[in-house]
Amino acid sequence: MVKVIRVHEHGGPEVLQWEDIEIGEPKEGEIRVRNKAIGLNFIDVYFRKGVYKAAAMPFIPGREAVGEVVAMGPGLTGQKVGDIVAYAGDPMGSYAEEQILPANRVVPVPPSVDPIIAASIMLKGMTAQFLVRCCFKVESGHAILVHAAAGGVGSLLCQWANALGATVIGTVSTKEKAAQAKDDGCHHVIIYKEEDFVACVNEITSGNGVDVVYDSVGKDTFKGSLECLKLCGHMISFGQSSGIPDPVPLSALAAKSLFLTRPSMMHYTATQDELLETAGEVFASIASGILRVRVNHKYPLSETAQAHADLESRKTSGSVVLIP
């Protein structure tokens, strides 16, 4: 028996139940991993609430973890018992002391990277990678707007885009988060509770607008984000922490020939080669100092409900990790 967090009905943090289950042994193509650290991400909240639907109920949330291989299915090569591996994305189910994973969806963790750091950055880091390298290729001279700039993904976006030579504008909710965003490479920080971010962006860019907006907030910022874009700008909506945005008529895009995408990291790491390349670039960026990871909060796995409550109430910044 292993301890897990399970959800039997959608709702608030209180639906996260601490339970014992049997997980069985790995079959062909699978490994069993004893988790050392588990990443907490806002997508976990969406599944808990039912914004995104799990395949079945009850379900174990979580899409990111680092652990030690403790058993392997028959005929597997390329990994061995004792290896430290990481995964992010599918399958869901990382809120567990141990889990069964497809061997082709894990990546080796370099010895130089602490498991807690790796668990905190796999999903967020690979998300940042495909956002600045694939969805819109950020280059020197670009102006970008990052909402929730002090959050887990936002912090990494600011660091990476700054290293690529972009002018980075970020929005945050407090003065404390503004200081962190500055430290992460934001050239201009807007405290959106005190200032109109659309007016601020217009002033900062001398009325030109930004090349791309990275918006994980959703409903509260979506319309304003479109207004911040320059002609032929790119609107990348990759989350909805404030709620799902209202429907957008095509005419709203036609006004400035805007591009709009709602991407998923899972589609950009669909093959094992894509997964290894993306994760490799993230680990290399840590090693080179491009990315500095802030694990500002650690919770025992048994206190996941409190971690969710703190994440939703914006009491956290940087990365949050659950420890089995």
mmCIF file with all atom_site columns, N, CA, C and O in Angstrom, residues 191-236:
data_model
loop_
_atom_site.group_PDB
_atom_site.id
_atom_site.type_symbol
_atom_site.label_atom_id
_atom_site.label_alt_id
_atom_site.label_comp_id
_atom_site.label_asym_id
_atom_site.label_entity_id
_atom_site.label_seq_id
_atom_site.pdbx_PDB_ins_code
_atom_site.Cartn_x
_atom_site.Cartn_y
_atom_site.Cartn_z
_atom_site.occupancy
_atom_site.B_iso_or_equiv
_atom_site.pdbx_formal_charge
_atom_site.auth_seq_id
_atom_site.auth_comp_id
_atom_site.auth_asym_id
_atom_site.auth_atom_id
_atom_site.pdbx_PDB_model_num
ATOM 1   N N  . ILE A 1 191 ? 2.045   46.831 -11.193 1.00 0.00 ? 191 ILE A N  1
ATOM 2   C CA . ILE A 1 191 ? 1.199   46.262 -10.138 1.00 0.00 ? 191 ILE A CA 1
ATOM 3   C C  . ILE A 1 191 ? -0.248  46.498 -10.569 1.00 0.00 ? 191 ILE A C  1
ATOM 4   O O  . ILE A 1 191 ? -0.773  47.603 -10.453 1.00 0.00 ? 191 ILE A O  1
ATOM 5   N N  . TYR A 1 192 ? -0.863  45.438 -11.098 1.00 0.00 ? 192 TYR A N  1
ATOM 6   C CA . TYR A 1 192 ? -2.131  45.620 -11.807 1.00 0.00 ? 192 TYR A CA 1
ATOM 7   C C  . TYR A 1 192 ? -3.276  46.054 -10.896 1.00 0.00 ? 192 TYR A C  1
ATOM 8   O O  . TYR A 1 192 ? -4.287  46.580 -11.374 1.00 0.00 ? 192 TYR A O  1
ATOM 9   N N  . LYS A 1 193 ? -3.129  45.858 -9.579  1.00 0.00 ? 193 LYS A N  1
ATOM 10  C CA . LYS A 1 193 ? -4.191  46.289 -8.656  1.00 0.00 ? 193 LYS A CA 1
ATOM 11  C C  . LYS A 1 193 ? -4.158  47.796 -8.431  1.00 0.00 ? 193 LYS A C  1
ATOM 12  O O  . LYS A 1 193 ? -5.123  48.383 -7.949  1.00 0.00 ? 193 LYS A O  1
ATOM 13  N N  . GLU A 1 194 ? -3.018  48.403 -8.778  1.00 0.00 ? 194 GLU A N  1
ATOM 14  C CA . GLU A 1 194 ? -2.854  49.845 -8.560  1.00 0.00 ? 194 GLU A CA 1
ATOM 15  C C  . GLU A 1 194 ? -2.847  50.636 -9.868  1.00 0.00 ? 194 GLU A C  1
ATOM 16  O O  . GLU A 1 194 ? -3.050  51.850 -9.855  1.00 0.00 ? 194 GLU A O  1
ATOM 17  N N  . GLU A 1 195 ? -2.562  49.952 -10.987 1.00 0.00 ? 195 GLU A N  1
ATOM 18  C CA . GLU A 1 195 ? -2.416  50.652 -12.268 1.00 0.00 ? 195 GLU A CA 1
ATOM 19  C C  . GLU A 1 195 ? -3.169  49.912 -13.375 1.00 0.00 ? 195 GLU A C  1
ATOM 20  O O  . GLU A 1 195 ? -3.376  48.708 -13.284 1.00 0.00 ? 195 GLU A O  1
ATOM 21  N N  . ASP A 1 196 ? -3.560  50.637 -14.400 1.00 0.00 ? 196 ASP A N  1
ATOM 22  C CA . ASP A 1 196 ? -4.180  50.056 -15.591 1.00 0.00 ? 196 ASP A CA 1
ATOM 23  C C  . ASP A 1 196 ? -3.064  49.516 -16.478 1.00 0.00 ? 196 ASP A C  1
ATOM 24  O O  . ASP A 1 196 ? -2.284  50.290 -17.055 1.00 0.00 ? 196 ASP A O  1
ATOM 25  N N  . PHE A 1 197 ? -2.974  48.177 -16.585 1.00 0.00 ? 197 PHE A N  1
ATOM 26  C CA . PHE A 1 197 ? -1.821  47.620 -17.307 1.00 0.00 ? 197 PHE A CA 1
ATOM 27  C C  . PHE A 1 197 ? -1.833  47.982 -18.789 1.00 0.00 ? 197 PHE A C  1
ATOM 28  O O  . PHE A 1 197 ? -0.777  48.123 -19.411 1.00 0.00 ? 197 PHE A O  1
ATOM 29  N N  . VAL A 1 198 ? -3.018  48.156 -19.376 1.00 0.00 ? 198 VAL A N  1
ATOM 30  C CA . VAL A 1 198 ? -3.084  48.524 -20.796 1.00 0.00 ? 198 VAL A CA 1
ATOM 31  C C  . VAL A 1 198 ? -2.472  49.912 -21.015 1.00 0.00 ? 198 VAL A C  1
ATOM 32  O O  . VAL A 1 198 ? -1.656  50.122 -21.920 1.00 0.00 ? 198 VAL A O  1
ATOM 33  N N  . ALA A 1 199 ? -2.840  50.855 -20.150 1.00 0.00 ? 199 ALA A N  1
ATOM 34  C CA . ALA A 1 199 ? -2.296  52.212 -20.261 1.00 0.00 ? 199 ALA A CA 1
ATOM 35  C C  . ALA A 1 199 ? -0.789  52.213 -20.015 1.00 0.00 ? 199 ALA A C  1
ATOM 36  O O  . ALA A 1 199 ? -0.040  52.919 -20.699 1.00 0.00 ? 199 ALA A O  1
ATOM 37  N N  . CYS A 1 200 ? -0.351  51.408 -19.047 1.00 0.00 ? 200 CYS A N  1
ATOM 38  C CA . CYS A 1 200 ? 1.082   51.345 -18.732 1.00 0.00 ? 200 CYS A CA 1
ATOM 39  C C  . CYS A 1 200 ? 1.879   50.785 -19.912 1.00 0.00 ? 200 CYS A C  1
ATOM 40  O O  . CYS A 1 200 ? 2.942   51.318 -20.267 1.00 0.00 ? 200 CYS A O  1
ATOM 41  N N  . VAL A 1 201 ? 1.374   49.701 -20.518 1.00 0.00 ? 201 VAL A N  1
ATOM 42  C CA . VAL A 1 201 ? 2.072   49.101 -21.659 1.00 0.00 ? 201 VAL A CA 1
ATOM 43  C C  . VAL A 1 201 ? 2.120   50.086 -22.819 1.00 0.00 ? 201 VAL A C  1
ATOM 44  O O  . VAL A 1 201 ? 3.147   50.215 -23.501 1.00 0.00 ? 201 VAL A O  1
ATOM 45  N N  . ASN A 1 202 ? 1.043   50.790 -23.023 1.00 0.00 ? 202 ASN A N  1
ATOM 46  C CA . ASN A 1 202 ? 0.992   51.780 -24.107 1.00 0.00 ? 202 ASN A CA 1
ATOM 47  C C  . ASN A 1 202 ? 2.055   52.865 -23.905 1.00 0.00 ? 202 ASN A C  1
ATOM 48  O O  . ASN A 1 202 ? 2.753   53.265 -24.842 1.00 0.00 ? 202 ASN A O  1
ATOM 49  N N  . GLU A 1 203 ? 2.206   53.288 -22.642 1.00 0.00 ? 203 GLU A N  1
ATOM 50  C CA . GLU A 1 203 ? 3.200   54.316 -22.329 1.00 0.00 ? 203 GLU A CA 1
ATOM 51  C C  . GLU A 1 203 ? 4.624   53.774 -22.481 1.00 0.00 ? 203 GLU A C  1
ATOM 52  O O  . GLU A 1 203 ? 5.493   54.428 -23.067 1.00 0.00 ? 203 GLU A O  1
ATOM 53  N N  . ILE A 1 204 ? 4.854   52.568 -21.953 1.00 0.00 ? 204 ILE A N  1
ATOM 54  C CA . ILE A 1 204 ? 6.196   51.966 -21.998 1.00 0.00 ? 204 ILE A CA 1
ATOM 55  C C  . ILE A 1 204 ? 6.661   51.764 -23.443 1.00 0.00 ? 204 ILE A C  1
ATOM 56  O O  . ILE A 1 204 ? 7.832   51.968 -23.770 1.00 0.00 ? 204 ILE A O  1
ATOM 57  N N  . THR A 1 205 ? 5.726   51.364 -24.316 1.00 0.00 ? 205 THR A N  1
ATOM 58  C CA . THR A 1 205 ? 6.087   51.060 -25.710 1.00 0.00 ? 205 THR A CA 1
ATOM 59  C C  . THR A 1 205 ? 5.873   52.242 -26.647 1.00 0.00 ? 205 THR A C  1
ATOM 60  O O  . THR A 1 205 ? 5.924   52.081 -27.870 1.00 0.00 ? 205 THR A O  1
ATOM 61  N N  . SER A 1 206 ? 5.626   53.428 -26.057 1.00 0.00 ? 206 SER A N  1
ATOM 62  C CA . SER A 1 206 ? 5.378   54.647 -26.856 1.00 0.00 ? 206 SER A CA 1
ATOM 63  C C  . SER A 1 206 ? 4.244   54.445 -27.858 1.00 0.00 ? 206 SER A C  1
ATOM 64  O O  . SER A 1 206 ? 4.288   54.925 -29.000 1.00 0.00 ? 206 SER A O  1
ATOM 65  N N  . GLY A 1 207 ? 3.240   53.692 -27.427 1.00 0.00 ? 207 GLY A N  1
ATOM 66  C CA . GLY A 1 207 ? 2.060   53.479 -28.257 1.00 0.00 ? 207 GLY A CA 1
ATOM 67  C C  . GLY A 1 207 ? 2.188   52.380 -29.290 1.00 0.00 ? 207 GLY A C  1
ATOM 68  O O  . GLY A 1 207 ? 1.224   52.110 -30.029 1.00 0.00 ? 207 GLY A O  1
ATOM 69  N N  . ASN A 1 208 ? 3.328   51.720 -29.344 1.00 0.00 ? 208 ASN A N  1
ATOM 70  C CA . ASN A 1 208 ? 3.536   50.686 -30.366 1.00 0.00 ? 208 ASN A CA 1
ATOM 71  C C  . ASN A 1 208 ? 2.928   49.340 -29.991 1.00 0.00 ? 208 ASN A C  1
ATOM 72  O O  . ASN A 1 208 ? 2.595   48.541 -30.867 1.00 0.00 ? 208 ASN A O  1
ATOM 73  N N  . GLY A 1 209 ? 2.845   49.043 -28.696 1.00 0.00 ? 209 GLY A N  1
ATOM 74  C CA . GLY A 1 209 ? 2.361   47.739 -28.263 1.00 0.00 ? 209 GLY A CA 1
ATOM 75  C C  . GLY A 1 209 ? 3.488   46.716 -28.215 1.00 0.00 ? 209 GLY A C  1
ATOM 76  O O  . GLY A 1 209 ? 4.627   46.982 -28.612 1.00 0.00 ? 209 GLY A O  1
ATOM 77  N N  . VAL A 1 210 ? 3.149   45.523 -27.742 1.00 0.00 ? 210 VAL A N  1
ATOM 78  C CA . VAL A 1 210 ? 4.148   44.459 -27.593 1.00 0.00 ? 210 VAL A CA 1
ATOM 79  C C  . VAL A 1 210 ? 4.012   43.425 -28.709 1.00 0.00 ? 210 VAL A C  1
ATOM 80  O O  . VAL A 1 210 ? 2.960   43.309 -29.350 1.00 0.00 ? 210 VAL A O  1
ATOM 81  N N  . ASP A 1 211 ? 5.083   42.682 -28.930 1.00 0.00 ? 211 ASP A N  1
ATOM 82  C CA . ASP A 1 211 ? 5.071   41.645 -29.966 1.00 0.00 ? 211 ASP A CA 1
ATOM 83  C C  . ASP A 1 211 ? 4.263   40.427 -29.546 1.00 0.00 ? 211 ASP A C  1
ATOM 84  O O  . ASP A 1 211 ? 3.642   39.756 -30.381 1.00 0.00 ? 211 ASP A O  1
ATOM 85  N N  . VAL A 1 212 ? 4.287   40.114 -28.245 1.00 0.00 ? 212 VAL A N  1
ATOM 86  C CA . VAL A 1 212 ? 3.621   38.915 -27.757 1.00 0.00 ? 212 VAL A CA 1
ATOM 87  C C  . VAL A 1 212 ? 3.175   39.122 -26.321 1.00 0.00 ? 212 VAL A C  1
ATOM 88  O O  . VAL A 1 212 ? 3.851   39.803 -25.536 1.00 0.00 ? 212 VAL A O  1
ATOM 89  N N  . VAL A 1 213 ? 2.022   38.554 -25.985 1.00 0.00 ? 213 VAL A N  1
ATOM 90  C CA . VAL A 1 213 ? 1.543   38.513 -24.602 1.00 0.00 ? 213 VAL A CA 1
ATOM 91  C C  . VAL A 1 213 ? 1.468   37.064 -24.166 1.00 0.00 ? 213 VAL A C  1
ATOM 92  O O  . VAL A 1 213 ? 0.899   36.217 -24.874 1.00 0.00 ? 213 VAL A O  1
ATOM 93  N N  . TYR A 1 214 ? 2.047   36.773 -22.996 1.00 0.00 ? 214 TYR A N  1
ATOM 94  C CA . TYR A 1 214 ? 1.923   35.452 -22.372 1.00 0.00 ? 214 TYR A CA 1
ATOM 95  C C  . TYR A 1 214 ? 0.942   35.589 -21.217 1.00 0.00 ? 214 TYR A C  1
ATOM 96  O O  . TYR A 1 214 ? 1.253   36.183 -20.181 1.00 0.00 ? 214 TYR A O  1
ATOM 97  N N  . ASP A 1 215 ? -0.258  35.032 -21.409 1.00 0.00 ? 215 ASP A N  1
ATOM 98  C CA . ASP A 1 215 ? -1.355  35.260 -20.467 1.00 0.00 ? 215 ASP A CA 1
ATOM 99  C C  . ASP A 1 215 ? -1.820  33.942 -19.846 1.00 0.00 ? 215 ASP A C  1
ATOM 100 O O  . ASP A 1 215 ? -2.432  33.113 -20.513 1.00 0.00 ? 215 ASP A O  1
ATOM 101 N N  . SER A 1 216 ? -1.536  33.778 -18.546 1.00 0.00 ? 216 SER A N  1
ATOM 102 C CA . SER A 1 216 ? -2.013  32.596 -17.814 1.00 0.00 ? 216 SER A CA 1
ATOM 103 C C  . SER A 1 216 ? -3.148  32.962 -16.868 1.00 0.00 ? 216 SER A C  1
ATOM 104 O O  . SER A 1 216 ? -3.620  32.114 -16.112 1.00 0.00 ? 216 SER A O  1
ATOM 105 N N  . VAL A 1 217 ? -3.581  34.221 -16.892 1.00 0.00 ? 217 VAL A N  1
ATOM 106 C CA . VAL A 1 217 ? -4.607  34.686 -15.952 1.00 0.00 ? 217 VAL A CA 1
ATOM 107 C C  . VAL A 1 217 ? -6.006  34.453 -16.516 1.00 0.00 ? 217 VAL A C  1
ATOM 108 O O  . VAL A 1 217 ? -6.919  34.012 -15.825 1.00 0.00 ? 217 VAL A O  1
ATOM 109 N N  . GLY A 1 218 ? -6.192  34.766 -17.813 1.00 0.00 ? 218 GLY A N  1
ATOM 110 C CA . GLY A 1 218 ? -7.472  34.440 -18.451 1.00 0.00 ? 218 GLY A CA 1
ATOM 111 C C  . GLY A 1 218 ? -8.481  35.559 -18.415 1.00 0.00 ? 218 GLY A C  1
ATOM 112 O O  . GLY A 1 218 ? -8.246  36.661 -18.919 1.00 0.00 ? 218 GLY A O  1
ATOM 113 N N  . LYS A 1 219 ? -9.607  35.303 -17.799 1.00 0.00 ? 219 LYS A N  1
ATOM 114 C CA . LYS A 1 219 ? -10.785 36.173 -17.887 1.00 0.00 ? 219 LYS A CA 1
ATOM 115 C C  . LYS A 1 219 ? -10.490 37.633 -17.540 1.00 0.00 ? 219 LYS A C  1
ATOM 116 O O  . LYS A 1 219 ? -10.919 38.544 -18.245 1.00 0.00 ? 219 LYS A O  1
ATOM 117 N N  . ASP A 1 220 ? -9.730  37.872 -16.471 1.00 0.00 ? 220 ASP A N  1
ATOM 118 C CA . ASP A 1 220 ? -9.515  39.242 -16.006 1.00 0.00 ? 220 ASP A CA 1
ATOM 119 C C  . ASP A 1 220 ? -8.573  40.044 -16.903 1.00 0.00 ? 220 ASP A C  1
ATOM 120 O O  . ASP A 1 220 ? -8.585  41.280 -16.862 1.00 0.00 ? 220 ASP A O  1
ATOM 121 N N  . THR A 1 221 ? -7.743  39.374 -17.685 1.00 0.00 ? 221 THR A N  1
ATOM 122 C CA . THR A 1 221 ? -6.707  40.084 -18.444 1.00 0.00 ? 221 THR A CA 1
ATOM 123 C C  . THR A 1 221 ? -6.833  39.933 -19.959 1.00 0.00 ? 221 THR A C  1
ATOM 124 O O  . THR A 1 221 ? -6.176  40.658 -20.709 1.00 0.00 ? 221 THR A O  1
ATOM 125 N N  . PHE A 1 222 ? -7.654  38.999 -20.416 1.00 0.00 ? 222 PHE A N  1
ATOM 126 C CA . PHE A 1 222 ? -7.650  38.615 -21.830 1.00 0.00 ? 222 PHE A CA 1
ATOM 127 C C  . PHE A 1 222 ? -7.934  39.794 -22.762 1.00 0.00 ? 222 PHE A C  1
ATOM 128 O O  . PHE A 1 222 ? -7.172  40.063 -23.701 1.00 0.00 ? 222 PHE A O  1
ATOM 129 N N  . LYS A 1 223 ? -9.007  40.509 -22.506 1.00 0.00 ? 223 LYS A N  1
ATOM 130 C CA . LYS A 1 223 ? -9.393  41.622 -23.396 1.00 0.00 ? 223 LYS A CA 1
ATOM 131 C C  . LYS A 1 223 ? -8.300  42.689 -23.417 1.00 0.00 ? 223 LYS A C  1
ATOM 132 O O  . LYS A 1 223 ? -7.906  43.181 -24.477 1.00 0.00 ? 223 LYS A O  1
ATOM 133 N N  . GLY A 1 224 ? -7.783  43.031 -22.235 1.00 0.00 ? 224 GLY A N  1
ATOM 134 C CA . GLY A 1 224 ? -6.719  44.023 -22.157 1.00 0.00 ? 224 GLY A CA 1
ATOM 135 C C  . GLY A 1 224 ? -5.448  43.560 -22.843 1.00 0.00 ? 224 GLY A C  1
ATOM 136 O O  . GLY A 1 224 ? -4.725  44.359 -23.439 1.00 0.00 ? 224 GLY A O  1
ATOM 137 N N  . SER A 1 225 ? -5.193  42.262 -22.771 1.00 0.00 ? 225 SER A N  1
ATOM 138 C CA . SER A 1 225 ? -4.000  41.712 -23.414 1.00 0.00 ? 225 SER A CA 1
ATOM 139 C C  . SER A 1 225 ? -4.045  41.942 -24.918 1.00 0.00 ? 225 SER A C  1
ATOM 140 O O  . SER A 1 225 ? -3.038  42.300 -25.544 1.00 0.00 ? 225 SER A O  1
ATOM 141 N N  . LEU A 1 226 ? -5.208  41.723 -25.531 1.00 0.00 ? 226 LEU A N  1
ATOM 142 C CA . LEU A 1 226 ? -5.360  41.955 -26.969 1.00 0.00 ? 226 LEU A CA 1
ATOM 143 C C  . LEU A 1 226 ? -5.085  43.422 -27.310 1.00 0.00 ? 226 LEU A C  1
ATOM 144 O O  . LEU A 1 226 ? -4.469  43.738 -28.331 1.00 0.00 ? 226 LEU A O  1
ATOM 145 N N  . GLU A 1 227 ? -5.524  44.318 -26.427 1.00 0.00 ? 227 GLU A N  1
ATOM 146 C CA . GLU A 1 227 ? -5.321  45.751 -26.662 1.00 0.00 ? 227 GLU A CA 1
ATOM 147 C C  . GLU A 1 227 ? -3.843  46.131 -26.592 1.00 0.00 ? 227 GLU A C  1
ATOM 148 O O  . GLU A 1 227 ? -3.424  47.125 -27.190 1.00 0.00 ? 227 GLU A O  1
ATOM 149 N N  . CYS A 1 228 ? -3.049  45.344 -25.860 1.00 0.00 ? 228 CYS A N  1
ATOM 150 C CA . CYS A 1 228 ? -1.619  45.659 -25.689 1.00 0.00 ? 228 CYS A CA 1
ATOM 151 C C  . CYS A 1 228 ? -0.769  45.262 -26.893 1.00 0.00 ? 228 CYS A C  1
ATOM 152 O O  . CYS A 1 228 ? 0.398   45.658 -26.983 1.00 0.00 ? 228 CYS A O  1
ATOM 153 N N  . LEU A 1 229 ? -1.313  44.469 -27.789 1.00 0.00 ? 229 LEU A N  1
ATOM 154 C CA . LEU A 1 229 ? -0.518  43.922 -28.889 1.00 0.00 ? 229 LEU A CA 1
ATOM 155 C C  . LEU A 1 229 ? -0.343  44.921 -30.033 1.00 0.00 ? 229 LEU A C  1
ATOM 156 O O  . LEU A 1 229 ? -1.239  45.707 -30.344 1.00 0.00 ? 229 LEU A O  1
ATOM 157 N N  . LYS A 1 230 ? 0.811   44.867 -30.674 1.00 0.00 ? 230 LYS A N  1
ATOM 158 C CA . LYS A 1 230 ? 1.059   45.666 -31.863 1.00 0.00 ? 230 LYS A CA 1
ATOM 159 C C  . LYS A 1 230 ? 0.423   44.974 -33.071 1.00 0.00 ? 230 LYS A C  1
ATOM 160 O O  . LYS A 1 230 ? -0.101  43.852 -32.952 1.00 0.00 ? 230 LYS A O  1
ATOM 161 N N  . LEU A 1 231 ? 0.478   45.573 -34.212 1.00 0.00 ? 231 LEU A N  1
ATOM 162 C CA . LEU A 1 231 ? -0.019  44.943 -35.434 1.00 0.00 ? 231 LEU A CA 1
ATOM 163 C C  . LEU A 1 231 ? 0.654   43.596 -35.641 1.00 0.00 ? 231 LEU A C  1
ATOM 164 O O  . LEU A 1 231 ? 1.873   43.457 -35.464 1.00 0.00 ? 231 LEU A O  1
ATOM 165 N N  . CYS A 1 232 ? -0.135  42.595 -35.979 1.00 0.00 ? 232 CYS A N  1
ATOM 166 C CA . CYS A 1 232 ? 0.360   41.235 -36.229 1.00 0.00 ? 232 CYS A CA 1
ATOM 167 C C  . CYS A 1 232 ? 0.990   40.610 -34.981 1.00 0.00 ? 232 CYS A C  1
ATOM 168 O O  . CYS A 1 232 ? 1.833   39.710 -35.083 1.00 0.00 ? 232 CYS A O  1
ATOM 169 N N  . GLY A 1 233 ? 0.581   41.090 -33.801 1.00 0.00 ? 233 GLY A N  1
ATOM 170 C CA . GLY A 1 233 ? 1.109   40.545 -32.558 1.00 0.00 ? 233 GLY A CA 1
ATOM 171 C C  . GLY A 1 233 ? 0.530   39.177 -32.236 1.00 0.00 ? 233 GLY A C  1
ATOM 172 O O  . GLY A 1 233 ? -0.479  38.744 -32.810 1.00 0.00 ? 233 GLY A O  1
ATOM 173 N N  . HIS A 1 234 ? 1.179   38.492 -31.302 1.00 0.00 ? 234 HIS A N  1
ATOM 174 C CA . HIS A 1 234 ? 0.795   37.131 -30.915 1.00 0.00 ? 234 HIS A CA 1
ATOM 175 C C  . HIS A 1 234 ? 0.221   37.108 -29.494 1.00 0.00 ? 234 HIS A C  1
ATOM 176 O O  . HIS A 1 234 ? 0.885   37.541 -28.549 1.00 0.00 ? 234 HIS A O  1
ATOM 177 N N  . MET A 1 235 ? -0.986  36.599 -29.351 1.00 0.00 ? 235 MET A N  1
ATOM 178 C CA . MET A 1 235 ? -1.634  36.423 -28.056 1.00 0.00 ? 235 MET A CA 1
ATOM 179 C C  . MET A 1 235 ? -1.557  34.943 -27.686 1.00 0.00 ? 235 MET A C  1
ATOM 180 O O  . MET A 1 235 ? -2.138  34.085 -28.367 1.00 0.00 ? 235 MET A O  1
ATOM 181 N N  . ILE A 1 236 ? -0.795  34.632 -26.627 1.00 0.00 ? 236 ILE A N  1
ATOM 182 C CA . ILE A 1 236 ? -0.636  33.242 -26.199 1.00 0.00 ? 236 ILE A CA 1
ATOM 183 C C  . ILE A 1 236 ? -1.321  33.074 -24.854 1.00 0.00 ? 236 ILE A C  1
ATOM 184 O O  . ILE A 1 236 ? -0.835  33.536 -23.820 1.00 0.00 ? 236 ILE A O  1
#
